[in-house]
Short mmCIF file of C-alpha atoms and ligand atoms in Angstrom, two decimals:
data_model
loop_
_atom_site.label_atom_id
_atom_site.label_comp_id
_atom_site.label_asym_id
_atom_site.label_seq_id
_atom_site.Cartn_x
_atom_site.Cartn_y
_atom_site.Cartn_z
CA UNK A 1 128.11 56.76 94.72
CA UNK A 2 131.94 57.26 95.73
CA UNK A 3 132.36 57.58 99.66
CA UNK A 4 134.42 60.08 101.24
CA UNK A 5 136.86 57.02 102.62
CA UNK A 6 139.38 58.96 104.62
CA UNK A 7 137.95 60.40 107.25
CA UNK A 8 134.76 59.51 109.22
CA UNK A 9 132.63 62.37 109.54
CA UNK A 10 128.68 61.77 110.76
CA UNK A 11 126.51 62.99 108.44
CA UNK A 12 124.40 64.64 111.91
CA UNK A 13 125.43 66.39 115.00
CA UNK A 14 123.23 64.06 117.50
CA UNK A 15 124.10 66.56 120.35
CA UNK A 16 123.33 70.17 118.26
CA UNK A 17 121.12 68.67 116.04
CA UNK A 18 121.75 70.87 113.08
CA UNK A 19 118.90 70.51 110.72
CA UNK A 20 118.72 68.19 107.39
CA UNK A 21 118.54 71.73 105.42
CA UNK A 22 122.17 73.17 106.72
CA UNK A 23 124.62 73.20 103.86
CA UNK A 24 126.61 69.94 103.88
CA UNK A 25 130.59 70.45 103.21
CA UNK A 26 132.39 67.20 102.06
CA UNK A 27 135.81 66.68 104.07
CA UNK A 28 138.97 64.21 103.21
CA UNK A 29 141.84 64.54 105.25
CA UNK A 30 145.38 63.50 104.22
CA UNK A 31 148.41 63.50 105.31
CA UNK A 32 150.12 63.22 108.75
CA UNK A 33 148.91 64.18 112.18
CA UNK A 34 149.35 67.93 111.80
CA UNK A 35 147.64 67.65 109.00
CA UNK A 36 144.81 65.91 110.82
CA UNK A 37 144.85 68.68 113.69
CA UNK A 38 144.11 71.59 110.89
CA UNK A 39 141.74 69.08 109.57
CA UNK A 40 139.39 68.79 112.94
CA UNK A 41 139.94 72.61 113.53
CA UNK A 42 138.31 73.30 110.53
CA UNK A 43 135.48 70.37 111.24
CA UNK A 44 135.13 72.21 114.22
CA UNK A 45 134.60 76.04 112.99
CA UNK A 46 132.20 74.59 110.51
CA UNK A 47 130.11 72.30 113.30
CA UNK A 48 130.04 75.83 115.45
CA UNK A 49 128.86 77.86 112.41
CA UNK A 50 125.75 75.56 111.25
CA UNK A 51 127.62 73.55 108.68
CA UNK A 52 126.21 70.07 108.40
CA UNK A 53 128.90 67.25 107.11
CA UNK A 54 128.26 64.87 104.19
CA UNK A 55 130.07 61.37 103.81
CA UNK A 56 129.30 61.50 99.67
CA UNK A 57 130.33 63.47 97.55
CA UNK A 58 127.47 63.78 96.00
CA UNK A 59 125.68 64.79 98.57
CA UNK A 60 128.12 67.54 99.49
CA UNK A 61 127.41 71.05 98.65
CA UNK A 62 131.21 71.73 98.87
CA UNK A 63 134.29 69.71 99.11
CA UNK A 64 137.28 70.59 101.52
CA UNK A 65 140.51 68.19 100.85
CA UNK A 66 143.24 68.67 103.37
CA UNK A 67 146.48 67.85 101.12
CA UNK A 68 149.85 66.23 102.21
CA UNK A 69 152.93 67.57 99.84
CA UNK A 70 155.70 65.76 101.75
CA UNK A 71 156.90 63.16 98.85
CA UNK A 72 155.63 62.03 95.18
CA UNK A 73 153.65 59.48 96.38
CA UNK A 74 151.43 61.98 98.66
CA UNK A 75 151.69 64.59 96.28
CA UNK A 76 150.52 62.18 93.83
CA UNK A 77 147.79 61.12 96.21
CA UNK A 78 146.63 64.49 97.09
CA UNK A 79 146.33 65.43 93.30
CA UNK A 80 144.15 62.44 93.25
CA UNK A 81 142.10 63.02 95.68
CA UNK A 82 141.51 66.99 94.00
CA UNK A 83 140.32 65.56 90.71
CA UNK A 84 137.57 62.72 92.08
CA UNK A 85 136.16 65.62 94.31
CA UNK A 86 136.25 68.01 90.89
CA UNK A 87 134.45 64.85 89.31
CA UNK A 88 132.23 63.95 91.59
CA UNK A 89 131.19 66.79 93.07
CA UNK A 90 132.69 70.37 91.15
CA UNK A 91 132.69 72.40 94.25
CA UNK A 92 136.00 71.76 95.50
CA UNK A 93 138.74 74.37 98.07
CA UNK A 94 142.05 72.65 99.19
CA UNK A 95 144.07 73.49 101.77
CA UNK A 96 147.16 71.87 103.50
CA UNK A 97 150.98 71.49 102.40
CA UNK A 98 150.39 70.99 98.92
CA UNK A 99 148.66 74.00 98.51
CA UNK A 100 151.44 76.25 99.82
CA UNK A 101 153.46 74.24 97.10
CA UNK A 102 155.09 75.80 93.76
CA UNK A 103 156.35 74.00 90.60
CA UNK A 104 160.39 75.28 89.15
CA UNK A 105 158.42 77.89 87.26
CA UNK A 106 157.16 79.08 90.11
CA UNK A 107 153.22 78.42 89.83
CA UNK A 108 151.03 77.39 92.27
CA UNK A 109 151.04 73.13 91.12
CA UNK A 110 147.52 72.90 92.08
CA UNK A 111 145.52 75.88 89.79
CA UNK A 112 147.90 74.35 87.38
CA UNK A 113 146.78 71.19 87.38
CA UNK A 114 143.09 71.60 88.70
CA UNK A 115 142.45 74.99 87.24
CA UNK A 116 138.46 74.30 88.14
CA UNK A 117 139.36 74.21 92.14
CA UNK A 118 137.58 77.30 94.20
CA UNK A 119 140.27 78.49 96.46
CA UNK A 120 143.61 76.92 97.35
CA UNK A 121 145.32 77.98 100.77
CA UNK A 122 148.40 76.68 102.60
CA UNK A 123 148.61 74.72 105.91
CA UNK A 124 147.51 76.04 109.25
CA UNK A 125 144.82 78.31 107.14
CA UNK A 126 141.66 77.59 109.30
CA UNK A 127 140.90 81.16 108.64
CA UNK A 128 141.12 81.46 105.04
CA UNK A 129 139.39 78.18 104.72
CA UNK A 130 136.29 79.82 106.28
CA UNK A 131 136.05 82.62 104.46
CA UNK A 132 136.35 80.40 101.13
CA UNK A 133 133.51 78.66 102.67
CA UNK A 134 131.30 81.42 103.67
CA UNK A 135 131.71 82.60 99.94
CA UNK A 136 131.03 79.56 97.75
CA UNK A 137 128.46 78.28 100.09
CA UNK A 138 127.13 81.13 102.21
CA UNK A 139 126.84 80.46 105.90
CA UNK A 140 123.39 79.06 107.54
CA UNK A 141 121.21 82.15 108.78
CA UNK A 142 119.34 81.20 111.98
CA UNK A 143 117.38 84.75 111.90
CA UNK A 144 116.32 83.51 115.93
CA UNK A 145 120.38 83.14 116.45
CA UNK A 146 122.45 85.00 114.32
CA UNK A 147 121.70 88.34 115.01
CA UNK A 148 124.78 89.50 113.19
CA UNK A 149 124.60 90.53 109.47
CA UNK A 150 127.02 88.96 107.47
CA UNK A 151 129.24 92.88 107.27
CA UNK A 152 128.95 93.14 110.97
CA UNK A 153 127.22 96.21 112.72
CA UNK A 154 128.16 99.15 111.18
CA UNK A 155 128.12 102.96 113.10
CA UNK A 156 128.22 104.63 109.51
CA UNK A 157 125.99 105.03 106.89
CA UNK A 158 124.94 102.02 104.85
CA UNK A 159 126.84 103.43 101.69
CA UNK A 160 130.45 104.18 103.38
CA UNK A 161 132.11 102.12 106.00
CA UNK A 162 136.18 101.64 107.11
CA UNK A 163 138.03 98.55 106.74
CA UNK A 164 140.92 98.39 109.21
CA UNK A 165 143.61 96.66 107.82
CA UNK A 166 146.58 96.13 110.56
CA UNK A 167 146.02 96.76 114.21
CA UNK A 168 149.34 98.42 116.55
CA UNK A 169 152.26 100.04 115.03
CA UNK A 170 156.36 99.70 115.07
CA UNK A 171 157.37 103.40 114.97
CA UNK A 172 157.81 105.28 118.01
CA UNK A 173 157.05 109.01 117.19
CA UNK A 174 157.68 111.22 120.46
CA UNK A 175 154.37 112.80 120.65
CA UNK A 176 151.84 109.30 120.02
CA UNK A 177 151.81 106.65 122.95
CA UNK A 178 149.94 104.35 120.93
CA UNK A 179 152.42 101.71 120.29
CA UNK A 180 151.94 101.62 124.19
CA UNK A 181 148.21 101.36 124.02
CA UNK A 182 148.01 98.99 121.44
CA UNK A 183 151.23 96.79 120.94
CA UNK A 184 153.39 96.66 117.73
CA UNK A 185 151.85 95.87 114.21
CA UNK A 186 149.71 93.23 113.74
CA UNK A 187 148.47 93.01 110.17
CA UNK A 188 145.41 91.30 109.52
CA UNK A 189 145.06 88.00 106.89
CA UNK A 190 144.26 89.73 103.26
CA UNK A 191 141.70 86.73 102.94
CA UNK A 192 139.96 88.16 106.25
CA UNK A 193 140.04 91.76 104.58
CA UNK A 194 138.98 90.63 101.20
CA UNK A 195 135.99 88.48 102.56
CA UNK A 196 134.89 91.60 105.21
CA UNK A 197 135.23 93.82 101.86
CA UNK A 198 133.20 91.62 99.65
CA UNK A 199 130.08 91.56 102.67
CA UNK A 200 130.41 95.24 102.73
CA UNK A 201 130.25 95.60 98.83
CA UNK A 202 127.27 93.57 99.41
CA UNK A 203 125.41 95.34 101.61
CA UNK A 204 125.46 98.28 99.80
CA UNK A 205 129.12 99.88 100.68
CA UNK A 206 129.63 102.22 97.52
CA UNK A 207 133.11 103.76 99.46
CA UNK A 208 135.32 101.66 101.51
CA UNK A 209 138.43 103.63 103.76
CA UNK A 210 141.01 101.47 104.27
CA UNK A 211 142.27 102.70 107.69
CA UNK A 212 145.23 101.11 110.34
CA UNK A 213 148.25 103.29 112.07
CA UNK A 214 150.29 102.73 109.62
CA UNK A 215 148.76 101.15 106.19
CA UNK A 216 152.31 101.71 103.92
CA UNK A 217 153.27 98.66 106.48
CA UNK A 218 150.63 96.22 105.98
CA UNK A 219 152.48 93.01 106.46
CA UNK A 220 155.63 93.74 107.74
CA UNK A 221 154.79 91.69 110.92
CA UNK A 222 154.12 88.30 108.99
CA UNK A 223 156.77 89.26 106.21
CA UNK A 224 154.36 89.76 103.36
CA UNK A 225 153.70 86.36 103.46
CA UNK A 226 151.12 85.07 100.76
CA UNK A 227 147.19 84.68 101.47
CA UNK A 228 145.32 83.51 99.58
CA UNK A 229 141.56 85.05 97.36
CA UNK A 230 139.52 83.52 95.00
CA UNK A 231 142.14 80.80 94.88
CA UNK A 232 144.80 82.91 94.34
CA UNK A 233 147.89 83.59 96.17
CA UNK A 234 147.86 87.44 97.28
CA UNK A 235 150.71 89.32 99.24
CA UNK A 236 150.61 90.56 102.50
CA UNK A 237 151.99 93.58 101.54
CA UNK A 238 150.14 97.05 100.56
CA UNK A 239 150.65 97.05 96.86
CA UNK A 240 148.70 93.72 96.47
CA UNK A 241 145.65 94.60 99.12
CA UNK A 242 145.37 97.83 97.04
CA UNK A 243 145.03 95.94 93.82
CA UNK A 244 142.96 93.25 94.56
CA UNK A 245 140.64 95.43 96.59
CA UNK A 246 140.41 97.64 93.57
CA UNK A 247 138.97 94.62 91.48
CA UNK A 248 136.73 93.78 93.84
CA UNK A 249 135.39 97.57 94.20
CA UNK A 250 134.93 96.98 90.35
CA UNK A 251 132.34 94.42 90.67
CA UNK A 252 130.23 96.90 92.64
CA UNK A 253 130.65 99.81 90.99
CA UNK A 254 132.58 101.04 94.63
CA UNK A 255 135.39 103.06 95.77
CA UNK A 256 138.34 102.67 97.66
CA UNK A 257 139.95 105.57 99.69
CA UNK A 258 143.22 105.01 101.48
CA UNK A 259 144.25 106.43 104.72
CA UNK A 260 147.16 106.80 106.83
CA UNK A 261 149.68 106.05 104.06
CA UNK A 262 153.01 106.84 104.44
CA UNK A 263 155.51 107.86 101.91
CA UNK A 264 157.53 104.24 101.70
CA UNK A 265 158.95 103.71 98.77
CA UNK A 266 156.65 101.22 97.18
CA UNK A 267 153.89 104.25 97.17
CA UNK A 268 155.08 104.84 94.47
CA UNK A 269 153.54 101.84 92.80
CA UNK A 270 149.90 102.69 94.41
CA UNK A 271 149.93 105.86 92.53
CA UNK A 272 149.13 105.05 89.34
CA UNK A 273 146.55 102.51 90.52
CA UNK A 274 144.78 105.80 91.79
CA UNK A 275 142.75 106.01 88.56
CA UNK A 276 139.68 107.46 90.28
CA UNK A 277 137.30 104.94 88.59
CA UNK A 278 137.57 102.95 91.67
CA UNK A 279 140.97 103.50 93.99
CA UNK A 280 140.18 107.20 94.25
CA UNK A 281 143.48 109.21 93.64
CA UNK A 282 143.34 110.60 97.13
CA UNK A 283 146.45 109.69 99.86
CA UNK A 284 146.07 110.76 103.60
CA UNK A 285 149.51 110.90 104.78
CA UNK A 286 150.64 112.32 107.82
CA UNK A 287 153.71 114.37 107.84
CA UNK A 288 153.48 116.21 110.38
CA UNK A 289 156.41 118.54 109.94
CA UNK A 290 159.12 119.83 107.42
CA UNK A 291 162.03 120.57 108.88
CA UNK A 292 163.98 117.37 108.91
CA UNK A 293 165.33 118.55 112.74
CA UNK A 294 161.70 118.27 113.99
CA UNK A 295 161.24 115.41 112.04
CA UNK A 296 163.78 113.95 113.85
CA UNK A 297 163.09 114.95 117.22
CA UNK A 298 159.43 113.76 116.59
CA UNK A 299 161.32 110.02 115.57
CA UNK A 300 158.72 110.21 112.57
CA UNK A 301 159.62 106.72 110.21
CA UNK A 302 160.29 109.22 107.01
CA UNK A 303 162.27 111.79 107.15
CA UNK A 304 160.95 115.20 105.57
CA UNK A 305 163.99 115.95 102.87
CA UNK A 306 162.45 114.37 100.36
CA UNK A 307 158.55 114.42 100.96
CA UNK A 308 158.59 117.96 98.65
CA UNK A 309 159.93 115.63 95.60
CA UNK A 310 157.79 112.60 96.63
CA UNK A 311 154.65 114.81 96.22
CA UNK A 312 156.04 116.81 92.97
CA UNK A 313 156.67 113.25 90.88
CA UNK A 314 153.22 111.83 92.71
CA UNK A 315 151.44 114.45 91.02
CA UNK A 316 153.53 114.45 87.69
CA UNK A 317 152.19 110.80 87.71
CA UNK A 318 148.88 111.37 88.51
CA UNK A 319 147.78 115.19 87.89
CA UNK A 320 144.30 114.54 89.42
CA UNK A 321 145.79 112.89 93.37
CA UNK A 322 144.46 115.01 96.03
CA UNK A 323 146.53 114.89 98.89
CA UNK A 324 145.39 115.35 102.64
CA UNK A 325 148.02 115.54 105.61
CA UNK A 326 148.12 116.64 109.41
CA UNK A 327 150.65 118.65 110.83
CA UNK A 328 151.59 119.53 114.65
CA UNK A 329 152.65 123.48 115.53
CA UNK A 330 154.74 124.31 118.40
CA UNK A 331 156.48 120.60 118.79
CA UNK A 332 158.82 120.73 121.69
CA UNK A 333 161.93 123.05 120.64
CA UNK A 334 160.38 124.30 117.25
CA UNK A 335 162.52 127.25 116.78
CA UNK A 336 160.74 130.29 114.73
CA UNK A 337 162.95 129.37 112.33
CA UNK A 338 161.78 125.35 112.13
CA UNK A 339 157.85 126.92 111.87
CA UNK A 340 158.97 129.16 108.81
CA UNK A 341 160.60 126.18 106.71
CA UNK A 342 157.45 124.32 107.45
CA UNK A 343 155.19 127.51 106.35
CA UNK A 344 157.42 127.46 102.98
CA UNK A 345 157.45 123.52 102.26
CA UNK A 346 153.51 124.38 102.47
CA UNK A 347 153.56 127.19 100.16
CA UNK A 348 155.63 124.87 97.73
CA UNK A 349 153.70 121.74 98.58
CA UNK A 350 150.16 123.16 98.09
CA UNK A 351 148.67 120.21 100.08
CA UNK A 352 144.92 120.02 99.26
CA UNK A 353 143.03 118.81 102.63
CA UNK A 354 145.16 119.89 105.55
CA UNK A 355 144.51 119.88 109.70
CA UNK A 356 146.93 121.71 112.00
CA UNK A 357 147.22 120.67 115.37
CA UNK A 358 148.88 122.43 118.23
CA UNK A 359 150.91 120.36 120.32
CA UNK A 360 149.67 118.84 122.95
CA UNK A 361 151.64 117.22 125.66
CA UNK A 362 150.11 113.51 126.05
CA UNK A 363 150.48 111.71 129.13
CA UNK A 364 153.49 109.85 128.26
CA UNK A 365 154.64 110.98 125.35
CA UNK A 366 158.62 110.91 125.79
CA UNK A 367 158.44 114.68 123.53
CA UNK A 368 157.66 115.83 126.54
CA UNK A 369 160.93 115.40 127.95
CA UNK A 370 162.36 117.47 125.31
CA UNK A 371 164.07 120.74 125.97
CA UNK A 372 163.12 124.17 125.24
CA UNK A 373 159.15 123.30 125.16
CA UNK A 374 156.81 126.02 122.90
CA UNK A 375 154.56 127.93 125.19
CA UNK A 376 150.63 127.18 124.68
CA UNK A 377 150.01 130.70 123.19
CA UNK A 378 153.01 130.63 120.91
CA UNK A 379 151.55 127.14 119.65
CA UNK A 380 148.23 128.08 119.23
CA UNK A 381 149.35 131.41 117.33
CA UNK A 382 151.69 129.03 114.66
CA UNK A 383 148.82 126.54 114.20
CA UNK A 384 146.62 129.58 113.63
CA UNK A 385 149.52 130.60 110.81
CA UNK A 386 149.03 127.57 109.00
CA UNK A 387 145.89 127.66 108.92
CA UNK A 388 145.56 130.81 107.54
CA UNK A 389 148.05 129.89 104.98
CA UNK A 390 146.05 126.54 104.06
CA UNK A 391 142.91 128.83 103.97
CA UNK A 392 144.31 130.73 100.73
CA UNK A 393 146.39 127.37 99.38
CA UNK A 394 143.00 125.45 99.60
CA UNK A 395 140.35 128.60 98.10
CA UNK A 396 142.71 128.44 95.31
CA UNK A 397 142.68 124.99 94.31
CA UNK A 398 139.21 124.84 94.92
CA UNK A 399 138.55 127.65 92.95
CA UNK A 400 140.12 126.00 90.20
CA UNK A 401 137.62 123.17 90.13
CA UNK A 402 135.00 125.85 88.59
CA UNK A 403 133.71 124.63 85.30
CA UNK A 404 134.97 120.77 85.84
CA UNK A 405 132.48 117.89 85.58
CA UNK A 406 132.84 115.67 88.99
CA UNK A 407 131.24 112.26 90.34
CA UNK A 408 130.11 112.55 93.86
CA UNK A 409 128.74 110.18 96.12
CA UNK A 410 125.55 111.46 97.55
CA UNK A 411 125.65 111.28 101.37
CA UNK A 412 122.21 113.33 102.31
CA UNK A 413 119.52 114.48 100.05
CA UNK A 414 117.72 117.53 101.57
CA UNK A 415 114.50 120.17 100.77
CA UNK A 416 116.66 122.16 98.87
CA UNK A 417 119.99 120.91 98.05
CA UNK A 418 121.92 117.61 98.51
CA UNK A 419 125.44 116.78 99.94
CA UNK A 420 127.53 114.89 97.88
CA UNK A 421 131.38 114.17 98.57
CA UNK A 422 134.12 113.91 95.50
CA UNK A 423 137.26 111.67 95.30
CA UNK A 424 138.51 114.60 96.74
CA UNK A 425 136.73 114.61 100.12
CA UNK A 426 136.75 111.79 102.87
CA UNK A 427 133.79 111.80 105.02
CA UNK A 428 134.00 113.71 108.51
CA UNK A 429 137.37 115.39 107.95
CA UNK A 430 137.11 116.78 104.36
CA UNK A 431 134.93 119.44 102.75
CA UNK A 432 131.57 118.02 101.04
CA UNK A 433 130.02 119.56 97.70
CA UNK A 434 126.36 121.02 98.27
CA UNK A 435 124.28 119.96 95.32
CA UNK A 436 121.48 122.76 93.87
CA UNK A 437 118.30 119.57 93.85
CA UNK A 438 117.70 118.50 90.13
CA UNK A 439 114.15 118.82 89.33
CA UNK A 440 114.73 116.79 86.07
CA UNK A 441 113.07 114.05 85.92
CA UNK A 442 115.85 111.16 85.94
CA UNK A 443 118.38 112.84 87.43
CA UNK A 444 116.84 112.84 91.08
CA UNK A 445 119.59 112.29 93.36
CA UNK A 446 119.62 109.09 95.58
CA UNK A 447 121.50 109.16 99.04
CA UNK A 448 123.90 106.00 98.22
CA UNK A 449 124.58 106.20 94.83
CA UNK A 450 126.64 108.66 92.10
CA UNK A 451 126.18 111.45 90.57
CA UNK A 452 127.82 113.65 87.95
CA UNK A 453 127.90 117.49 88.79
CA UNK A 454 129.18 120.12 87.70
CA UNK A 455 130.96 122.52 89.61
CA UNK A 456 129.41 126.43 90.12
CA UNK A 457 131.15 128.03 92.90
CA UNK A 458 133.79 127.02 95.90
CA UNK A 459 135.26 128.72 99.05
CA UNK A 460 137.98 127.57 101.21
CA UNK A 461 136.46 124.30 102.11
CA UNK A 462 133.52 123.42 100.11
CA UNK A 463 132.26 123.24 96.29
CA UNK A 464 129.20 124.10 94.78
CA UNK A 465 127.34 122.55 91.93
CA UNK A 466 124.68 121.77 90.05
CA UNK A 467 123.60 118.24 88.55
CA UNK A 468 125.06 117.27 85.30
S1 LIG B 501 152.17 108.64 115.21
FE1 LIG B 501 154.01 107.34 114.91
S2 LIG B 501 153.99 105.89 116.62
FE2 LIG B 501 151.97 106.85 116.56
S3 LIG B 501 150.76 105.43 115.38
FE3 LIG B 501 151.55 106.97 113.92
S4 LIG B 501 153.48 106.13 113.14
FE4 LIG B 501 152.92 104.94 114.95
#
């Protein structure tokens, strides 16, 4: 039997007493005394979440080596260490210097060399090392402690929940104070969002809204730097969450609805990833205005020139992206003339899901400041124009959905009909498609789960159909 030699780890906690049954991780520890640091703060995390510790590896449910990559000879150690764990024991996730490591081709040396390793993070990972924990050997339940599920509590239906992605926000629009409120952007580790969206897949999640202030920026704050899932580095960066997210949502049959996007350049590169099967082609992005003057009195991060082409070329690459966006009527010094460029960029834009707002001067919100402020009936009367507008922009692309074969995701089943949304309608904001209840036997509707329909009537806001 080959003893974990390098670091002394009881195989009981005499003081908590954790019981024989709690899953036993396997721990060596190399390398110098930061090293050793990471290596007791993950000791400790697993100690506070039930984890028992093993000095075999045999009689380890899961092996954790802590690798040094500072010269050959620890390198070479480390690699050593990786392949008696494999060995002995198969379930194996390294962390440390070494795993942050890349040969001159540029591939991570230690999938290379161990292919059969679980997950491989960097140094100073206690985080990531958890989560690739709690998914290749599942935390203890104590039903008597843990009164958490392993998704969290959720305030929305079991079959739809959010996942915020970044927390705070680096732009400083004139009419939002929440920078103030909340801080600049904090993004939070992909491993942390991939885990949270695996539990919710789990649990039942069939459509997951990726929501933050700003989610075109995920990762600016920590300069995209590389997490790592399933053993694999992954980017902090939008394009990468949106991917790997969308392979996850494939293993549960799920979607994946993105919110608060705005029109950065690398958008671009989420668009055709909007394939509807499971990152629906939907993109929330608020522009707020049109006319690049109030664009740049509101100190909105993209400036409106180009938004009318950014939309035109989305949809030439993806015919079937529904786009939703929020505007603000009567901003501080909106000439007549600034409302009637915005009314035409609609016309031309023919936005799908729209909300108006009129302004409204926040308690310190520096757009207050700014001259020639809009009266409250003059705002009210422009937000009323738009909507009117939207009103007949929105009855006619709906109306053009007559005859077309849709999947919807059931939300309530009723007496007489069901609701059902489309990739075309977030919960809460969006309109919902009323469902005529299928009396054919095996095509009963199921709140939770899909449905094809097909599409009868539509007004302004909502669809019509009947089941496939
Ligand atoms: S409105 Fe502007 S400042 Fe406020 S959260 Fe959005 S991008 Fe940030």
């Amino acid at each position: 039997m080959s003893e974990l030699r390098r670091i002394p780890v009881p195989a009981k906690d005499p003081v908590t007493g954790i019981p024989a049954a709690a899953p036993k991780v396997g721990f060596v520890s190399l390398g110098c005394p930061k090293a050793l640091v990471d290596s007791e703060q993950i000791l400790t995390q697993l100690r506070a979440e039930g984890y028992d510790t093993a000095k075999t590896y045999e009689g380890a449910d899961l092996v954790i080596v802590n690798t040094c990559g500072f010269i050959d000879a620890a390198v070479q150690e480390s690699l050593d260490a990786i392949g008696e764990a494999i060995a002995a024991n198969g379930k194996v996730i390294v962390t440390g210097c070494l795993g942050a490591k890349k040969d001159a081709a540029g591939d991570d040396i230690i999938m290379k060399i161990h292919p059969k390793v679980l997950a491989v993070t960097g140094p100073h990972a206690v985080g990531e090392v958890m989560n690739s924990v709690h998914l290749h050997l599942p935390k203890p339940h104590e039903p008597f402690f843990d009164l958490v599920p392993a998704q969290g509590i959720k305030l929305t239906p079991k079959h739809y929940a959010y996942l915020k992605i970044s927390e705070g926000c680096n732009h400083r629009c004139s009419f939002c104070i929440i920078p103030s409120m909340r801080g600049d952007l904090v993004s939070r580790p992909i491993a942390d969002l991939m885990l949270e969206a695996e539990n919710l897949f789990k649990a039942g999640v069939k459509e997951l809204l990726v929501i933050s202030q700003d989610t075109s920026a995920y990762g600016v704050d920590v300069k995209f730097r590389s997490g790592f899932w399933n053993g694999r580095p992954v980017k902090t960066h939008m394009t990468q969450l949106v991917e790997a997210l969308g392979q996850l949502a494939r293993q549960y049959g799920a979607w994946v609805r993105l919110h608060y996007v705005y029109p950065y350049p690398h958008v671009d590169q989420v668009i055709p990833m909007m394939t509807g099967e499971n990152i629906l082609p939907y993109l929330d992005i608020p522009l707020q205005h049109a006319h690049p003057d109030v664009l740049k009195r509101m100190k909105r991060p993209a400036s409106g020139e180009k938004n009318l082409d950014r939309i035109q070329a989305w949809r030439a690459m993806n015919p079937d992206l529904v786009i939703r966006s929020t505007f603000i009527a009567g901003f501080p010094g909106e000439t007549e003339e600034e409302f009637e460029y915005l009314l035409d960029f609609l016309k031309e834009a023919q936005i799908d899901r729209l909300g108006c707002f009129a302004y409204s001067p926040v308690e310190g919100a520096t757009a207050n400041e700014i001259a020639n402020p809009v009266p409250e009936e003059v705002r009210e009367e422009r937000r009323a124009r738009v909507m009117l507008l939207q009103e007949e922009i929105s009855a006619k692309r709906l109306q053009a959905k007559i005859g077309k074969t849709v999947r919807v995701l059931i939300d309530e089943v009723g007496a007489k009909e069901a609701i059902g949304r489309s990739a075309a309608d977030a919960p809460e904001i969006d309109g919902v498609v009323h469902i005529k209840r299928s009396l054919v036997p095996g095509k009963k509707l199921v709140v939770g789960e899909f449905a094809d329909v097909v599409i009868t009537s539509a007004d302004a806001h909502d669809l019509w159909a009947s089941v496939a």
